[in-house]
GROMACS .gro file of C-alpha atoms in nm:
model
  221
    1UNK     CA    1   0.000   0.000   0.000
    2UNK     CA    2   0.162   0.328  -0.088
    3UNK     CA    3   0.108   0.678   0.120
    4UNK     CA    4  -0.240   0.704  -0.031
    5UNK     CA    5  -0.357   0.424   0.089
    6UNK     CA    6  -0.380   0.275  -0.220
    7UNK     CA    7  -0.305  -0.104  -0.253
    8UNK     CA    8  -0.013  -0.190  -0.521
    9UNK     CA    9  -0.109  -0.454  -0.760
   10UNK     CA   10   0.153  -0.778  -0.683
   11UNK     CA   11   0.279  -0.811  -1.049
   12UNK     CA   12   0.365  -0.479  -0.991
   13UNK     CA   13   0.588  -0.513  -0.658
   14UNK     CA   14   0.777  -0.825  -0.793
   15UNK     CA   15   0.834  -0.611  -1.106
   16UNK     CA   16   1.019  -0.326  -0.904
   17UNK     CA   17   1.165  -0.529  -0.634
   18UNK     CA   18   1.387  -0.785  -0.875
   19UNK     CA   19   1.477  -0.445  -1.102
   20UNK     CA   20   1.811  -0.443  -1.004
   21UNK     CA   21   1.905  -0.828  -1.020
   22UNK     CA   22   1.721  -0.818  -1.375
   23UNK     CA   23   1.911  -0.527  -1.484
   24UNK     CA   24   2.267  -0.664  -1.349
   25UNK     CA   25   2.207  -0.989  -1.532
   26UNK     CA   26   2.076  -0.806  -1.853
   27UNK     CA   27   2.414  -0.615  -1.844
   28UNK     CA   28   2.651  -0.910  -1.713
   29UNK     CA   29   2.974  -0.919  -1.934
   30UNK     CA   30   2.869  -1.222  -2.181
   31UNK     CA   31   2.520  -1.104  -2.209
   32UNK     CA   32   2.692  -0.765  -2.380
   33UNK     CA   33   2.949  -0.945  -2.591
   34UNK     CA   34   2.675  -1.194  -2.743
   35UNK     CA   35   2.409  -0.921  -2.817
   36UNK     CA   36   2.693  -0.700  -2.916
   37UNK     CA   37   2.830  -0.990  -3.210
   38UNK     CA   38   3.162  -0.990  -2.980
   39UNK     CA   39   3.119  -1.335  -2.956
   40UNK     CA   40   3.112  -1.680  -3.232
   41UNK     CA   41   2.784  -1.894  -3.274
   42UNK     CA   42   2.897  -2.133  -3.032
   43UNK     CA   43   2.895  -1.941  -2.722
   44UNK     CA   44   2.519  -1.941  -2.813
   45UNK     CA   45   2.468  -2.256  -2.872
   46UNK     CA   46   2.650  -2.311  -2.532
   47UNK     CA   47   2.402  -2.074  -2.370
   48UNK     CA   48   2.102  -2.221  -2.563
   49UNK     CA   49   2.242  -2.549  -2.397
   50UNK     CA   50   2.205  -2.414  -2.031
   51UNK     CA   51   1.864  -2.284  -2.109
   52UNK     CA   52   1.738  -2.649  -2.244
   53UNK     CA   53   1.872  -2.772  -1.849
   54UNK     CA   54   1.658  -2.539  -1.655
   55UNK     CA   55   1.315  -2.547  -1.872
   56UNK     CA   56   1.326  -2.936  -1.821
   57UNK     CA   57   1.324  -2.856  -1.494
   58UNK     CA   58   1.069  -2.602  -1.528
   59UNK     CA   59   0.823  -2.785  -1.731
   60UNK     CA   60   0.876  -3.136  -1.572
   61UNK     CA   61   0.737  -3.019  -1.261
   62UNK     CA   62   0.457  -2.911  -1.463
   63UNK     CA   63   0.215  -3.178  -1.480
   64UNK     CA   64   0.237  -3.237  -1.100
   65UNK     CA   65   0.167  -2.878  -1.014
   66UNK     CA   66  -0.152  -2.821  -1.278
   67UNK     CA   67  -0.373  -2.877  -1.025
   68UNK     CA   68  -0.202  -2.714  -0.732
   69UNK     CA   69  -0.393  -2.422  -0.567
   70UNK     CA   70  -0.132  -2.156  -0.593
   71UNK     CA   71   0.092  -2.302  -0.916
   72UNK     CA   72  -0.195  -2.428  -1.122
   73UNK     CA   73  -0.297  -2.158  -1.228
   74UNK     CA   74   0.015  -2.051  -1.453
   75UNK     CA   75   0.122  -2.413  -1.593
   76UNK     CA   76   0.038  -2.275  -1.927
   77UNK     CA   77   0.125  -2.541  -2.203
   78UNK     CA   78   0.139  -2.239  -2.494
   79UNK     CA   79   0.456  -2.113  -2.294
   80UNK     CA   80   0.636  -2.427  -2.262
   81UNK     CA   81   1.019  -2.399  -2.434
   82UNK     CA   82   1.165  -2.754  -2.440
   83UNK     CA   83   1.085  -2.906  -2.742
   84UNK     CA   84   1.157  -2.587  -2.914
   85UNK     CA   85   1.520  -2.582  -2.710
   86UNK     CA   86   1.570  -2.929  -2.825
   87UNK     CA   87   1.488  -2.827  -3.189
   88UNK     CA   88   1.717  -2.519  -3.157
   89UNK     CA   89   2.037  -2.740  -3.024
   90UNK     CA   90   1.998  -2.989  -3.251
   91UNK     CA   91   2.039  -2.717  -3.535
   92UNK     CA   92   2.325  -2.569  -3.373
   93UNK     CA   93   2.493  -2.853  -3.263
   94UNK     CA   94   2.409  -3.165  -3.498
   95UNK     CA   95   2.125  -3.459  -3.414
   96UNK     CA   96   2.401  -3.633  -3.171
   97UNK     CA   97   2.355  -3.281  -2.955
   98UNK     CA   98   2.282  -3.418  -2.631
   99UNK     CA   99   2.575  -3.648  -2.593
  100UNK     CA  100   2.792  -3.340  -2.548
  101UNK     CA  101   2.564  -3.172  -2.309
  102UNK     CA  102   2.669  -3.052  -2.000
  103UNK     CA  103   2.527  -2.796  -1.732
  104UNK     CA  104   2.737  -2.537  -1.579
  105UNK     CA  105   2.792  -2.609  -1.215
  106UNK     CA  106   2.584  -2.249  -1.177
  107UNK     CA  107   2.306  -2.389  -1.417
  108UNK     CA  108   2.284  -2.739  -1.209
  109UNK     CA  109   2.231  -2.557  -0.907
  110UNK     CA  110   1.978  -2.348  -1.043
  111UNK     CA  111   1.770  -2.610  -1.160
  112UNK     CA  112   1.809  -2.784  -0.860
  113UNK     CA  113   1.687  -2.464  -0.696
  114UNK     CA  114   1.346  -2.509  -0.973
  115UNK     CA  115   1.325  -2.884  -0.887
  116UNK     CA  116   1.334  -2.829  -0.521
  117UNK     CA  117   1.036  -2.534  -0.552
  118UNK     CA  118   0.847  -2.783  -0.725
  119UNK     CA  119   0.839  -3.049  -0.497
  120UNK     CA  120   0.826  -2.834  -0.213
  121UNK     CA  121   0.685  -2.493  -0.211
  122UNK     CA  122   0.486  -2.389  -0.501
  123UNK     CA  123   0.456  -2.042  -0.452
  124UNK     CA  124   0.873  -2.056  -0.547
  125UNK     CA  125   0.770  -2.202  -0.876
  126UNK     CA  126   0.603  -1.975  -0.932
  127UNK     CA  127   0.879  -1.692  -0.900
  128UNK     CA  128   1.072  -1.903  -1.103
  129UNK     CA  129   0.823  -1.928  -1.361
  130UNK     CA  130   0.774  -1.568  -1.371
  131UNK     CA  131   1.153  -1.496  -1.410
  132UNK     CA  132   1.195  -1.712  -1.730
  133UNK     CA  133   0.868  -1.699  -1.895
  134UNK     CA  134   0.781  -1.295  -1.887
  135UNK     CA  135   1.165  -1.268  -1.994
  136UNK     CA  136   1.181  -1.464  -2.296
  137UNK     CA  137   0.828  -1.313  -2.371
  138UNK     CA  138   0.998  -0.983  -2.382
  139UNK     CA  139   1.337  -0.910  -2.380
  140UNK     CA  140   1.395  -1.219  -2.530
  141UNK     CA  141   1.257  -1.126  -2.828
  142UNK     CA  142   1.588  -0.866  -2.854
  143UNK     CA  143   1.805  -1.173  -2.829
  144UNK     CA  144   1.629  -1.342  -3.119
  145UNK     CA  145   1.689  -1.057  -3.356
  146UNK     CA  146   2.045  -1.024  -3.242
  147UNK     CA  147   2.078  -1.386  -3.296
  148UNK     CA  148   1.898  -1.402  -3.648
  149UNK     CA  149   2.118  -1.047  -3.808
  150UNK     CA  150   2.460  -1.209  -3.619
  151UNK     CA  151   2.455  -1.546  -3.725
  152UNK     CA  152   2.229  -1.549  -4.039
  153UNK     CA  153   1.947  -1.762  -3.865
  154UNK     CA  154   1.633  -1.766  -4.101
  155UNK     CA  155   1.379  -1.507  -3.897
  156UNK     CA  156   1.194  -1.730  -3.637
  157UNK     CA  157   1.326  -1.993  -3.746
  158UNK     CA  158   1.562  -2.273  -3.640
  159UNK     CA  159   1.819  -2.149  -3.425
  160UNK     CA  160   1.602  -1.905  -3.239
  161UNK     CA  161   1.276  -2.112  -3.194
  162UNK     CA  162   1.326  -2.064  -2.794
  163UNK     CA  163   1.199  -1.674  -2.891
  164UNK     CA  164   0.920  -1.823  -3.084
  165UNK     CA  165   0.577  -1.837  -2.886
  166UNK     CA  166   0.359  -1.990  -3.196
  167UNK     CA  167   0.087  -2.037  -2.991
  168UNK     CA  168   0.061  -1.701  -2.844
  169UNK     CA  169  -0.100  -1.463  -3.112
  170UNK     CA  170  -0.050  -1.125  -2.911
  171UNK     CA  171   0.191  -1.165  -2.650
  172UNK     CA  172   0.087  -0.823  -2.516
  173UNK     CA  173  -0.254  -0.889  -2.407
  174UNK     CA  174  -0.056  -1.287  -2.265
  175UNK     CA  175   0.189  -1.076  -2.057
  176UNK     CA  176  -0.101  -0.861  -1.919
  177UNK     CA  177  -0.309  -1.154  -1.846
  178UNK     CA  178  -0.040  -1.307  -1.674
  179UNK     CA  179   0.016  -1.010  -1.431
  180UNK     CA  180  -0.335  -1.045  -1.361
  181UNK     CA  181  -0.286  -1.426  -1.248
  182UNK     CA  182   0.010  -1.244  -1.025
  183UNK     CA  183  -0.242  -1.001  -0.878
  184UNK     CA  184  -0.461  -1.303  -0.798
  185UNK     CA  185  -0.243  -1.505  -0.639
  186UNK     CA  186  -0.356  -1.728  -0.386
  187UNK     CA  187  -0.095  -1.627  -0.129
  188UNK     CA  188  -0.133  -1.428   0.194
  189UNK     CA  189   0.127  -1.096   0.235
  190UNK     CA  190   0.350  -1.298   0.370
  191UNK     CA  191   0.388  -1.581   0.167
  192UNK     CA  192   0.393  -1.276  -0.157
  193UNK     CA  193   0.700  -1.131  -0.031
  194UNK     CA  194   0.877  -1.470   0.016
  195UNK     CA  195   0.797  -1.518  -0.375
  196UNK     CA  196   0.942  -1.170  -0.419
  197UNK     CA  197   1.219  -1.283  -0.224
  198UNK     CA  198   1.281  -1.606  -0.467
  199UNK     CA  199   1.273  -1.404  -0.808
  200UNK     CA  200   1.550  -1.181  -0.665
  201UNK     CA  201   1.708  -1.538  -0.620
  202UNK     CA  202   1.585  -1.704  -0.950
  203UNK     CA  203   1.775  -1.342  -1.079
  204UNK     CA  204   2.067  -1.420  -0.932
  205UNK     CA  205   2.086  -1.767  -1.021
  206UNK     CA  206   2.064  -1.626  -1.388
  207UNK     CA  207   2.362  -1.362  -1.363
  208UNK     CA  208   2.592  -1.712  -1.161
  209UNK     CA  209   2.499  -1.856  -1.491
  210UNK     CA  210   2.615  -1.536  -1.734
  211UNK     CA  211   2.949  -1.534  -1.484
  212UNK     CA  212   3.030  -1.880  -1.561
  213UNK     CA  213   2.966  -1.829  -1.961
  214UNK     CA  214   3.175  -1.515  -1.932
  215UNK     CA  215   3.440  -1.745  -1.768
  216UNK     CA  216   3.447  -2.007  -2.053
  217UNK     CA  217   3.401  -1.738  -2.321
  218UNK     CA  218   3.639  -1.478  -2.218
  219UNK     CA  219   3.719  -1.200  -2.513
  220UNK     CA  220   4.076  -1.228  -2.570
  221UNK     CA  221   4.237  -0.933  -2.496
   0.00000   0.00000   0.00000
């Protein structure tokens, strides 16, 4: 509630609250040297790679949690990235992808940290859920035109189908219909600001992963 006693929408606090952590990972050093063509194709395919480990977590958890109180409501199957990972890896990296896949010790731990929220406290999912999906709905889009003019990728097309939402027509009116399923949460004050509390972590989680890129794809000097 703000000094005019009016009450401030929850999509709206967990916006302003993980502003910081969004815009430190937004900014971390490999984030800038792939969106600024600093780096080759396959530190994105690397980072494509770390993505595929955490939306398996993300969207294995999801058929246990549809019909959970506080979670169901957002297990959304239009938003789900996986297959469209798996499609994106196998174009960057060959059909014999997977064999070579490996998580980052940063991205293990984060999906650990999605697995765990699962399992164990829905309402953390769902600040998980928030972090990725809202992200790749927006500024994820910037990636996939960065991606498509660096590396010649055919425009939404393989290579950048993890930007793709085919199933959302106007990703607009999604995003504002998901804020509304933040606003109607089924979580008392208390239990809000401990999901506030695990974006800020799913955030930093995020920018351990960018570090450890940065540290295998270092610009040489």
């Amino acid at each position: 509630m703000d000094a005019s006693g009016t009450v401030t929408p929850f999509s709206t606090l967990i916006r302003t609250a993980s502003h910081q952590q969004h815009t430190e990972a937004e900014n971390s050093t490999f984030m800038s040297d792939l969106l600024g063509g600093r780096l080759g194709v396959e530190a994105y395919a690397r980072y494509t790679e770390q993505l595929w480990f955490v939306y398996r977590a993300l969207e294995g958890a999801a058929d246990a949690l549809a019909d959970d109180p506080v979670a169901g409501p957002f297990i959304q199957p239009e938003l789900f990235r996986t297959a469209e990972l798996e499609r994106d890896l196998a174009h960057l990296r060959g059909p014999d992808w997977r064999a070579a896949a490996a998580p980052l010790p940063a991205t293990t731990a984060y999906a650990a940290r999605v697995e765990e929220c699962a399992r164990t406290w829905p309402a953390g999912y769902i600040a998980h859920h928030y972090t990725r999906y809202l992200g790749d709905l927006s500024g994820g889009q910037i990636i996939r035109d960065k991606a498509e003019r660096t590396w010649g990728f055919a425009r939404k097309g393989d290579g950048v189908r993890f930007y793709v939402f085919e199933q959302i027509a106007n990703p607009a009116a999604f995003k504002r219909g998901y804020r509304e399923l933040l606003d109607r949460v089924n979580a008392d004050d208390l239990e809000k600001q401990r999901i506030i509390d695990e974006c800020r972590r799913a955030f930093d989680f995020n920018g351990a992963v960018f570090q450890q890129l940065g540290d295998e794809f270092p610009l040489s000097a």
